[in-house]
Coordinates of C-alpha atoms in Angstrom, one line a residue:
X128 CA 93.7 73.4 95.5
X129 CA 90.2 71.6 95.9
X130 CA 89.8 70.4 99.9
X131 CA 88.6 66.9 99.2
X132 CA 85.7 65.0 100.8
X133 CA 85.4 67.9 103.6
X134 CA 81.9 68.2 102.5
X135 CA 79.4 67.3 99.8
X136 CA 77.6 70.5 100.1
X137 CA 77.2 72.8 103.4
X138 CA 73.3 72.4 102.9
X139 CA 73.5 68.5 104.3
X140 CA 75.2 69.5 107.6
X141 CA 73.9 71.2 110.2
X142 CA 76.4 71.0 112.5
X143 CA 80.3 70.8 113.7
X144 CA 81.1 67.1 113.1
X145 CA 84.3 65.4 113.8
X146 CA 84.4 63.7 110.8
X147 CA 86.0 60.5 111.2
X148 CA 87.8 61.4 114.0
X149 CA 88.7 59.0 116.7
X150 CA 89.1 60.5 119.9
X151 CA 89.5 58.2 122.5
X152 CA 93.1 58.2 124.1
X153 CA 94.9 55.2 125.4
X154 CA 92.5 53.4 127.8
X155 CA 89.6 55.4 127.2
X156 CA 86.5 53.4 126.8
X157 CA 83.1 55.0 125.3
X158 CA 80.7 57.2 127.8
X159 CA 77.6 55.4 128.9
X160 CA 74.2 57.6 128.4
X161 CA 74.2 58.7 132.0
X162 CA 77.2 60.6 132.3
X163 CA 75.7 62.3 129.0
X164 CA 75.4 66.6 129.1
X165 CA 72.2 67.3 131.1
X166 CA 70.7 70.5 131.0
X167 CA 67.9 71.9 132.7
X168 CA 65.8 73.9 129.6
X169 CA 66.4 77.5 131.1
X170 CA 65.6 80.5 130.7
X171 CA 62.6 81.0 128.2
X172 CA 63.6 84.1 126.9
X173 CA 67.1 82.4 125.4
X174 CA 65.4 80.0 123.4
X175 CA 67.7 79.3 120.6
X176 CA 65.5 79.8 118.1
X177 CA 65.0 83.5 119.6
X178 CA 68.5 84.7 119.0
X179 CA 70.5 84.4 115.4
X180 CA 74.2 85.9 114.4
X181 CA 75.2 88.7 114.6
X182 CA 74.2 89.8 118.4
X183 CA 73.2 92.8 119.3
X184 CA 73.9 95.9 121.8
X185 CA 77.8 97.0 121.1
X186 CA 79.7 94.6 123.4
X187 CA 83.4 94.6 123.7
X188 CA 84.6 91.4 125.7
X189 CA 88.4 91.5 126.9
X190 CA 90.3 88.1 125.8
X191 CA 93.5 86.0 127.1
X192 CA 95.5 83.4 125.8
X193 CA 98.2 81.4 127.1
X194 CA 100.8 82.7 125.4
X195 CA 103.3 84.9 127.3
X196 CA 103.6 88.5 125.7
X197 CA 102.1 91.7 125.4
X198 CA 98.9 92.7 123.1
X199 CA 98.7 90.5 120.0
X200 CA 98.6 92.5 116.4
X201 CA 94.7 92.7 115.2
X202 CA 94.2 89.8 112.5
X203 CA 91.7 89.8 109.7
X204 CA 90.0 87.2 111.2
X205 CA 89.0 88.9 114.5
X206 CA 87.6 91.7 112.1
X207 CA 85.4 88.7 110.3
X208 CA 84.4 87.4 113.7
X209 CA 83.2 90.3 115.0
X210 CA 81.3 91.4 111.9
X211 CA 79.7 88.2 112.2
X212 CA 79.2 87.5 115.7
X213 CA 78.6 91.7 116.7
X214 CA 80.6 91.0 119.8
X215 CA 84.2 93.0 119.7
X216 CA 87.1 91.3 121.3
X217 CA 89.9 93.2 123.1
X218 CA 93.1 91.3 123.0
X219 CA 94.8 91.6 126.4
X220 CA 97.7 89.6 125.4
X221 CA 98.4 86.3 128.0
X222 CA 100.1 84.1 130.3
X223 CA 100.7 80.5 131.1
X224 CA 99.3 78.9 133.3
X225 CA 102.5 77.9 135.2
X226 CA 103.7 81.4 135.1
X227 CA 104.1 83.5 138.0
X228 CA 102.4 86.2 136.3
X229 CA 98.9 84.1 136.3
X230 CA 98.8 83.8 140.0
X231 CA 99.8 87.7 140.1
X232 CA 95.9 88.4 137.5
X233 CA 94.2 86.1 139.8
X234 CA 95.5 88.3 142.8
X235 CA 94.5 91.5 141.1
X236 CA 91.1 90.6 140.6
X237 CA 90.9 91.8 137.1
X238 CA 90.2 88.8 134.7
X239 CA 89.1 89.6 131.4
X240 CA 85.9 88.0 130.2
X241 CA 87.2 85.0 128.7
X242 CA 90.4 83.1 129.6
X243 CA 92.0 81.0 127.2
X244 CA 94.3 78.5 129.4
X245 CA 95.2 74.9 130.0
X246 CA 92.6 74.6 133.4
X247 CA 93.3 70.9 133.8
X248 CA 96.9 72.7 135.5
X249 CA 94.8 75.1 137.7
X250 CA 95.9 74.4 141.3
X251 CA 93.3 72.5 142.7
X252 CA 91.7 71.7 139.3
X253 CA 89.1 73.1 137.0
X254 CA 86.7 72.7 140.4
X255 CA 88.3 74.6 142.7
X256 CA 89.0 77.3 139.9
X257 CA 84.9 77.3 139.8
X258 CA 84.4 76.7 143.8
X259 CA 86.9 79.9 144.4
X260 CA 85.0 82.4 142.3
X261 CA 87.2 82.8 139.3
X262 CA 85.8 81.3 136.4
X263 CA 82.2 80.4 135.7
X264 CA 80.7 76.5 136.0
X265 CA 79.3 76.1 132.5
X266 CA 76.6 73.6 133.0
X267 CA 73.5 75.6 132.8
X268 CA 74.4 78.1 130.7
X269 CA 75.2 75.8 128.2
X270 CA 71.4 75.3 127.7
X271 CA 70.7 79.1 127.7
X272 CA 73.2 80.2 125.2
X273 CA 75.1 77.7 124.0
X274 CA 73.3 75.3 121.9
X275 CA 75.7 74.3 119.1
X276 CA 78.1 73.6 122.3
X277 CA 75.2 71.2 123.3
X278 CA 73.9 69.2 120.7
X279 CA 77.5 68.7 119.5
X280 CA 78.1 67.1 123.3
X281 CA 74.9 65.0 123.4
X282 CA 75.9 63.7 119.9
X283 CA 79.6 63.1 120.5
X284 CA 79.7 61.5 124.3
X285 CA 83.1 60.8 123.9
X286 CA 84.0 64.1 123.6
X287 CA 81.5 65.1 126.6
X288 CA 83.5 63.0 128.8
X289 CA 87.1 64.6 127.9
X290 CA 85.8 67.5 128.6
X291 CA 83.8 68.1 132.2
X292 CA 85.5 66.7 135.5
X293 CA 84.9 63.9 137.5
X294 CA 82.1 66.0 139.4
X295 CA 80.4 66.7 136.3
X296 CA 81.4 70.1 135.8
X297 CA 82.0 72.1 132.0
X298 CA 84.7 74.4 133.1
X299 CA 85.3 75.8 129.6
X300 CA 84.6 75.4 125.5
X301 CA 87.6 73.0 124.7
X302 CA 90.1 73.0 122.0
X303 CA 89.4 69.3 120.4
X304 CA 92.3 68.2 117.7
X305 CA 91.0 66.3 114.6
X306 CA 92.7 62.9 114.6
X307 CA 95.1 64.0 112.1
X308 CA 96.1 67.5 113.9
X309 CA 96.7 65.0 116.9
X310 CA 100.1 64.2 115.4
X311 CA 102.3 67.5 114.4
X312 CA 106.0 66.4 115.0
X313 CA 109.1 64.6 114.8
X314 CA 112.7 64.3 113.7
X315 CA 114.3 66.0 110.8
X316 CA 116.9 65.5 108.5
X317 CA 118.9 66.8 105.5
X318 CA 118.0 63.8 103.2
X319 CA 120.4 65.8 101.0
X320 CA 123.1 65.0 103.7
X321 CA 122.1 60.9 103.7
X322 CA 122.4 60.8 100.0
X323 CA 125.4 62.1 99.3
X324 CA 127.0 60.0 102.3
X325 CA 125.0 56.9 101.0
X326 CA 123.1 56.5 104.2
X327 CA 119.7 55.7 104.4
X328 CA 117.3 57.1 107.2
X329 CA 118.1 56.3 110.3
X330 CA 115.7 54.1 112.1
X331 CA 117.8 53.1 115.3
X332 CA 119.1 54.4 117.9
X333 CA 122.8 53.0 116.3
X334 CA 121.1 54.1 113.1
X335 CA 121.7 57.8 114.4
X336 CA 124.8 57.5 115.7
X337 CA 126.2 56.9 112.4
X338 CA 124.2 59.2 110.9
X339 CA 125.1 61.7 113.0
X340 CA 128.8 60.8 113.0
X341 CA 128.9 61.4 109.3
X342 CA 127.9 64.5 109.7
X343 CA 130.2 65.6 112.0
X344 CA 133.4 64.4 110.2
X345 CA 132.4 64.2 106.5
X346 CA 129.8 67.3 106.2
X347 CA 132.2 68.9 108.9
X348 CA 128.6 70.3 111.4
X349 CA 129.6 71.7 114.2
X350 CA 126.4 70.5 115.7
X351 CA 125.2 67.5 113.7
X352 CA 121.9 67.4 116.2
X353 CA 120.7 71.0 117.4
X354 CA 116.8 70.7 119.1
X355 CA 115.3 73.0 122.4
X356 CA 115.1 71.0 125.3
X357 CA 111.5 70.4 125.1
X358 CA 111.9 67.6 122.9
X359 CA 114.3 65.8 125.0
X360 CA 111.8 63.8 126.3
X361 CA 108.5 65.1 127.5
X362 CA 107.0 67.1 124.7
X363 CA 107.5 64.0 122.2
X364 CA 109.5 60.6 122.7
X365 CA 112.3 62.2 121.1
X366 CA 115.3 59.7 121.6
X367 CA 114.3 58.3 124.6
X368 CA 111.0 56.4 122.9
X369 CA 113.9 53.8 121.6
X370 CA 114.5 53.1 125.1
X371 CA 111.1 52.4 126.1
X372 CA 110.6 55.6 128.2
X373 CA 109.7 59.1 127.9
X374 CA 109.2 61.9 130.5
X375 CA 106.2 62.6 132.9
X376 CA 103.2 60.5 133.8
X377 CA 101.7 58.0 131.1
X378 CA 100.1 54.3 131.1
X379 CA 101.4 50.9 130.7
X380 CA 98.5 48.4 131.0
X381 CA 96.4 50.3 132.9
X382 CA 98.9 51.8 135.3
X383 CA 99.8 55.1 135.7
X384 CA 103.9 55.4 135.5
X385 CA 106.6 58.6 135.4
X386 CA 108.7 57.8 132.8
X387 CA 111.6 59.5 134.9
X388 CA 111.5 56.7 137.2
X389 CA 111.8 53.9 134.7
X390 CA 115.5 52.2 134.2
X391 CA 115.2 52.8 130.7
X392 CA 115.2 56.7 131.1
X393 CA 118.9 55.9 132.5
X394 CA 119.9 54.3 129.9
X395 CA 118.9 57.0 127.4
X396 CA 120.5 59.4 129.5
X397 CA 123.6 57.4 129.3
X398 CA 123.2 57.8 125.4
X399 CA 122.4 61.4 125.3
X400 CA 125.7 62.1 127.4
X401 CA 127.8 59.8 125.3
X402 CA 126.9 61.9 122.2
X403 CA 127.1 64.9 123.8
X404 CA 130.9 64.0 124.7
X405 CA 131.4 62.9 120.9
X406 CA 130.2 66.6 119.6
X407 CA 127.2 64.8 117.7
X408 CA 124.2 67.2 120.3
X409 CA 124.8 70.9 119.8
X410 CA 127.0 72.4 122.8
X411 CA 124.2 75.0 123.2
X412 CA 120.7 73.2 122.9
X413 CA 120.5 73.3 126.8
X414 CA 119.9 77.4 125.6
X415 CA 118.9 77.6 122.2
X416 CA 115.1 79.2 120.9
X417 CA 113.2 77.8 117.6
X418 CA 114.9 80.9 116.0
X419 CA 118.4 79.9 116.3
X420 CA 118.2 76.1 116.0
X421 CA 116.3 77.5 112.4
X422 CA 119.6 79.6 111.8
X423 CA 122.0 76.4 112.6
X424 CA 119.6 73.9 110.1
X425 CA 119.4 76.5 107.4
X426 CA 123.2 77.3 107.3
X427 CA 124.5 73.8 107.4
X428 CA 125.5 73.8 111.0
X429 CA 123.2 71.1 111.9
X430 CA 121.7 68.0 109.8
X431 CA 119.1 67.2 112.2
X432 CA 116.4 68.4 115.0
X433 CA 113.4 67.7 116.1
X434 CA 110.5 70.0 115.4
X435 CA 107.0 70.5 113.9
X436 CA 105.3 69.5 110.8
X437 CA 105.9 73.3 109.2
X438 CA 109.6 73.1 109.7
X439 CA 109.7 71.4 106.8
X440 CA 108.0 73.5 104.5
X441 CA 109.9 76.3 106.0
X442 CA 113.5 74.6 105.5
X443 CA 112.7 73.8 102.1
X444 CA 111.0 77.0 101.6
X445 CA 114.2 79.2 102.6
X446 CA 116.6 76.8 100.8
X447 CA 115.1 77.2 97.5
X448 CA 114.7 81.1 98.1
X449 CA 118.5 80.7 98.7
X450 CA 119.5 78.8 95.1
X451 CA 120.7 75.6 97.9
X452 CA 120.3 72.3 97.1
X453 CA 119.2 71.6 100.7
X454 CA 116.3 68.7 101.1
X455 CA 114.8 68.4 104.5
X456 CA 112.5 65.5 105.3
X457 CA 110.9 63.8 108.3
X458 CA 112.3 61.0 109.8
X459 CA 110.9 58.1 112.2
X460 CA 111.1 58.3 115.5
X461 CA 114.0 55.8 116.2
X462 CA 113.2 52.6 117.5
X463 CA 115.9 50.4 120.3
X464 CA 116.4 47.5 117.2
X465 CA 115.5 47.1 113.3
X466 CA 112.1 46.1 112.4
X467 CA 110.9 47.0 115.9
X468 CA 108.3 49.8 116.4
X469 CA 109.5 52.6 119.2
X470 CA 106.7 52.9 122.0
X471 CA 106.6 56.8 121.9
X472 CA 106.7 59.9 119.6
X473 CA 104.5 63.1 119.4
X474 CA 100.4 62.3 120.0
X475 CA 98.1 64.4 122.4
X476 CA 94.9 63.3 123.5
X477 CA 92.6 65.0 121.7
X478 CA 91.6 66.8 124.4
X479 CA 94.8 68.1 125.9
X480 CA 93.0 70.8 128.0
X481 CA 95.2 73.4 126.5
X482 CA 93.6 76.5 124.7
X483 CA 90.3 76.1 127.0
X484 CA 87.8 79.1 127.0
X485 CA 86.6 79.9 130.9
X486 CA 84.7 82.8 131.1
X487 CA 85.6 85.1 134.3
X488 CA 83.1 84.5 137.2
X489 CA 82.7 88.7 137.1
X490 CA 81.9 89.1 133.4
X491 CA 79.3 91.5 133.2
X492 CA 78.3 89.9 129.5
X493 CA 77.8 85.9 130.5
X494 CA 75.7 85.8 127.4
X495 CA 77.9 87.1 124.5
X496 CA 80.7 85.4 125.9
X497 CA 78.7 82.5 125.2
X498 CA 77.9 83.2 122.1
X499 CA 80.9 84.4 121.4
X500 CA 82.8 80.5 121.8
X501 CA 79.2 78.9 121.2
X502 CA 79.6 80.1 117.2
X503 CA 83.0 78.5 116.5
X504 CA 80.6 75.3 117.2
X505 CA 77.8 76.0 114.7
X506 CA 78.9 75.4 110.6
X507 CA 79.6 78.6 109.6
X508 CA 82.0 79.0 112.5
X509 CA 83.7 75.9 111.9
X510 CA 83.9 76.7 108.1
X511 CA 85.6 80.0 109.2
X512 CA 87.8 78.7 111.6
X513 CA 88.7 75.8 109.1
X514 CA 89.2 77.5 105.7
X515 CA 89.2 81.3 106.4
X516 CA 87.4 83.8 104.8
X517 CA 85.3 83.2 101.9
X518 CA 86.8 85.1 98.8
X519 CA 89.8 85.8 100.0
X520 CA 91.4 82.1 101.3
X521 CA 89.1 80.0 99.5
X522 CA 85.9 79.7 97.3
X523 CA 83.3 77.2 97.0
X524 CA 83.4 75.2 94.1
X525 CA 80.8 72.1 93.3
X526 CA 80.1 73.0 97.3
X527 CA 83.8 72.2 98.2
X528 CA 86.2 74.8 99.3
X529 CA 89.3 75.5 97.0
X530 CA 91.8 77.7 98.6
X531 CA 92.6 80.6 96.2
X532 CA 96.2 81.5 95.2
X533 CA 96.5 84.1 98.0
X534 CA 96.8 80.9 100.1
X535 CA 98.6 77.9 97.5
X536 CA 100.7 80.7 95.7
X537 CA 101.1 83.4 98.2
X538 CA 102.7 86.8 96.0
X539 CA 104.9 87.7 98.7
X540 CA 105.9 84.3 99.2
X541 CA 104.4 83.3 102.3
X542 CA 103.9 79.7 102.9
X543 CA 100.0 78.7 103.3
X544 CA 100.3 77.7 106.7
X545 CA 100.8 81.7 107.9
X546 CA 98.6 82.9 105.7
X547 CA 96.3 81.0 107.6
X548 CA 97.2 81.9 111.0
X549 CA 95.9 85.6 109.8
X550 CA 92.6 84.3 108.1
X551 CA 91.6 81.4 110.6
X552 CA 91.4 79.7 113.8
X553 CA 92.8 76.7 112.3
X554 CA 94.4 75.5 114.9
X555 CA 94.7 76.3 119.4
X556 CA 91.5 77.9 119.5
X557 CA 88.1 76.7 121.0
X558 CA 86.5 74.8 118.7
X559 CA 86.3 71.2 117.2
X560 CA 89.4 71.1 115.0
X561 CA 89.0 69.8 111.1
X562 CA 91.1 68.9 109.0
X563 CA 92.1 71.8 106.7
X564 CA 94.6 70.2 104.1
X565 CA 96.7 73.2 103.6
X566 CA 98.4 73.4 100.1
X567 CA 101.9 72.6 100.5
X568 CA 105.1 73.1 97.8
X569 CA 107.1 70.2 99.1
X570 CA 106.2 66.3 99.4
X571 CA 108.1 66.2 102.0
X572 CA 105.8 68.2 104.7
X573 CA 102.6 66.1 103.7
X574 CA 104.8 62.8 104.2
X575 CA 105.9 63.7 107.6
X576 CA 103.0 62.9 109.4
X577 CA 102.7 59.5 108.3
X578 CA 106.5 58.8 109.1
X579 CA 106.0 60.3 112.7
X580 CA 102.8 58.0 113.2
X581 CA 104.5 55.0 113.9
X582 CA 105.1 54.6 117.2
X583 CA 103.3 53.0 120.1
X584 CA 102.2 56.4 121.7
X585 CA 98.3 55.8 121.4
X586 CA 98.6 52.8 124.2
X587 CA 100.6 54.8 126.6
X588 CA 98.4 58.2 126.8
X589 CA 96.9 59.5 129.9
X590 CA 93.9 60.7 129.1
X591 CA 92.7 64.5 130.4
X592 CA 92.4 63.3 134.1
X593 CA 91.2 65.3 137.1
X594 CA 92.2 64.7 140.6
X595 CA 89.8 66.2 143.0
X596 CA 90.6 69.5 144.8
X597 CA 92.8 67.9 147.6
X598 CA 94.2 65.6 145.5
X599 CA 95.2 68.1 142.7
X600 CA 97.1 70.8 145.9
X601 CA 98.8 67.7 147.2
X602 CA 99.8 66.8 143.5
X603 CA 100.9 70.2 142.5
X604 CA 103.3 70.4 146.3
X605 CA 104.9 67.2 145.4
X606 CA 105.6 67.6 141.8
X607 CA 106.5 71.4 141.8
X608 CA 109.3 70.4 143.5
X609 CA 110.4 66.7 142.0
X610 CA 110.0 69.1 138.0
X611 CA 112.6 71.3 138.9
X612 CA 114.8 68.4 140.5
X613 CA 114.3 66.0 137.3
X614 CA 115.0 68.5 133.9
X615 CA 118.1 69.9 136.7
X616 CA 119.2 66.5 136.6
X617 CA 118.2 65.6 133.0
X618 CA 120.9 68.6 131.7
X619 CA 124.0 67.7 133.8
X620 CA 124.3 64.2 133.1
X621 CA 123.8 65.2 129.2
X622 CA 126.6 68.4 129.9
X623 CA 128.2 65.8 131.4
X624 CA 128.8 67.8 134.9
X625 CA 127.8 64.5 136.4
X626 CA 127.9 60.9 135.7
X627 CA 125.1 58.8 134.6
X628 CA 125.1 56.5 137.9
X629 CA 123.9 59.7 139.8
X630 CA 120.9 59.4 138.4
X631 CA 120.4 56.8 140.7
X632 CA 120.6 59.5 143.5
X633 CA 118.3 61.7 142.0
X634 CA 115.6 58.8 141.7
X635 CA 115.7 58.2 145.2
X636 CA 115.3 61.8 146.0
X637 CA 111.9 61.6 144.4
X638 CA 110.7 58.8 146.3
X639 CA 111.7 60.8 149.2
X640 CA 109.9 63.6 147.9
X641 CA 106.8 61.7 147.3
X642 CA 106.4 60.4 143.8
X643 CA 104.6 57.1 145.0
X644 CA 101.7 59.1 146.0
X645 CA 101.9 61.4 143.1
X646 CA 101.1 58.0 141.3
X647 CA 98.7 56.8 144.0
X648 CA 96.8 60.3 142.7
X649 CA 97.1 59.8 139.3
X650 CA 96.5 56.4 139.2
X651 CA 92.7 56.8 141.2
X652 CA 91.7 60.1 138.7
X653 CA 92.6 57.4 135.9
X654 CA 90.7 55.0 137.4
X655 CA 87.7 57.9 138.3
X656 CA 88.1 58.9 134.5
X657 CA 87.7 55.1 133.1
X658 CA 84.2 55.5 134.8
X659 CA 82.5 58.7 133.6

């Protein structure tokens, strides 16, 4: 499959590009020169031009992620990194930020030498992760040993102000999503199902309900709508973008809201219950994984979800495997009326903060840790990360890469997008993200991210703000608390263990709690970011 218009020969580029990627979320305007990466010119003896790939000296750096579990399995591409950076990583497996085991490495004292992690959600901030000796501040070191990091800052200042704080600080290499990898899911449906009922695809929320209804009593699913809770209403728009509303903190004309708070999230609530009571919402979702809502979609006890991009290809992956007839295919998010466009769905900024390198304040190898991130930024890295290895994923043909059938047609029937997890960083990984057009056996999966587009979402993001070290404690006491109280409250009115006027109560309890300055908080870093 030939990758088109990626590039018209790697000898014209010199460096990462974004190509034609718009970055700027909701409200963010372009960064004036001053607030520009400044370097002091460093340390003589790193002059770029002195060093070249691979490095040097037999260095093993130990490596986190963000991803709760235990040593990952070595992949071919770490064996392709290291032959071509000379720097050896050591998976130590990872941790969430938000987990308690985080807090427990930070106590022991044993960081490895680079930390993948969301650092915006550091308590205190990216600052006070710097200020308390755990992670290194970036901004001088970038012109010693990073200067593929640099020049693709000083060329791209948007992307130079996503990614320092308000002080001026670079924390950590950033994950950057090309604009297409920005959207990556959305509602899905048996379009089998709607066919053979003679409905179209729902676009309303009434839409839905008939939907949904039909496959309850004519298709006989025992849980015509089966999703995880994490796309009730915070990780996308789910449902509740027909209302107006979705979870957490976002913008409406330049202030800084919590959708939680908003009438409209009661009104969706009242929704969700009613269909709950009806049968139409899975009885377990408040407990079901990714693996069992893929078991209750493959074996016809559920019609719809809500998921990412690859679902698709995997649905109608299995289903052929299997002789069905099955056809899964994306849906829009559902709007409040016909004709109207719903004001949320799935979009991150892109620069979300999440799958940010730091490098540990007691590394005793600053410099190949710098080099290490610094080469996913330079061509060859991006290539790499983008396409995989050369010869096994993908050739060069006319200058353009062609994946090879190892990737399109896959002899033990692997689909091209875990092929890829083995063979590249194509995705979650520090780096500028481009766009890697993976061969695909259903129409369906490319279509998706079109269909999930259409929504409002762009005018509503906050971008990647930081409050300042007070600000971000305060922030963290108040909302630690008002979380727990919201999704506790979000799950008994849909079980239906309370009634949807209680939710009145639990708004009041966080204004008592202290959401108003929560948004006071918010609303000045916005402001603070507006400026950089």
């Amino acid at each position: 499959m030939l990758i088109k218009s990626w590039r018209k020969g790697r000898a014209r580029h010199s460096a990462v590009f974004v190509l034609g990627i718009v970055l700027l979320a909701g409200g963010c305007g372009g960064s004036n020169n001053e607030s520009a990466l400044k370097i002091p010119p460093g340390n003589p003896s790193a002059d770029p031009a002195d060093f070249s790939y691979p490095m040097t000296g037999d260095i093993t750096l130990t490596f986190m992620n963000e991803q709760l579990g235990g040593t990952p399995e070595r992949l071919p591409i770490e064996d392709e990194y290291e032959a071509r950076t000379g720097i050896r990583i050591g998976q130590l497996g990872g941790t969430p930020m938000t987990d308690q085991k985080f807090s427990l490495l930070l106590a022991s004292g044993e960081l490895p030498d680079i930390f993948l992690n969301t650092w915006l959600q550091f308590p205190g901030g990216p600052d006070k992760a710097v200020e308390q000796g755990y992670i290194l501040k970036l901004n001088d070191l970038i012109g010693q040993y990073a200067p593929n990091l640099k020049r693709t800052l000083a060329e791209h200042p948007e992307i130079d102000k996503m990614i320092k704080t308000d002080a001026g600080t670079y924390y950590a290499f950033p994950f950057i999503r090309s604009e297409n990898g920005r959207v990556y899911g959305g509602p899905i449906i048996r379009q089998d199902w709607l066919d053979e009922l003679g409905l179209g695809i729902p676009e309303t929320i009434g839409e839905w309900h008939t939907v949904l209804t039909a496959f309850k009593e004519r298709k006989q699913a025992a849980a015509p709508l089966t999703l995880r809770t994490l796309f009730l209403g915070e990780r996308t728009g789910g449902f509740a973008g027909a209302f107006g509303v979705m979870g957490n903190f976002y913008v409406n004309d330049g202030k800084v809201v919590y959708g939680y708070l908003e009438p409209g999230y009661k009104e969706y609530l009242k929704t969700m219950a009613q269909w709950y009571k009806e049968g139409l919402i899975d009885k377990d979702f408040a407990s079901v994984d990714a693996a069992t809502v893929d078991k209750k979609m493959a074996s016809g006890e559920s019609g719809a979800t809500i998921g990412w991009q690859f679902y698709i290809e995997s649905y109608n992956s299995a289903a052929q495997a299997a002789g069905k007839q099955a056809d899964f295919a994306a849906a829009p998010y559902p709007a409040a009326a016909k004709g109207t466009t719903p004001e949320f769905g799935q979009l991150d900024n892109a620069y979300a903060g999440t799958y940010s390198a730091a490098i540990s304040a007691n590394t005793k190898h600053v410099e190949a840790a710098m080099r290490w991130l610094d080469y996913a930024f330079t061509e060859e890295g991006s290539m790499l990360n983008t396409f995989g290895i050369e010869g096994t994923t993908y050739t060069l043909v006319d200058g353009e890469p062609v994946y090879t059938d190892f990737v399109a047609n896959n002899p033990d029937g692997i689909s091209s997008d875990k092929v890829m997890l083995k063979y590249s960083h194509s995705t979650n990984f520090p780096m500028i993200q481009q766009d890697n057009h993976l061969p695909v056996k259903f129409a369906q999966t490319t279509a998706a991210l079109d269909i999930w587009k259409n929504t409002n979402h762009e005018r509503h993001l906050l971008p990647p703000v930081t409050p300042t070290g007070e600000e971000s404690d305060e922030l963290g006491s108040i909302m630690n608390d008002i979380n727990t109280l919201v999704k506790e409250a979000e799950l008994k009115i849909i079980l239906g263990t309370e009634p949807v006027d209680n939710y009145d109560k639990y708004v009041q309890q966080m204004r008592d709690m202290g959401i108003e300055r929560a948004l006071d908080i918010q609303q000045a870093a916005y402001e603070r970011y507006l400026k950089r």
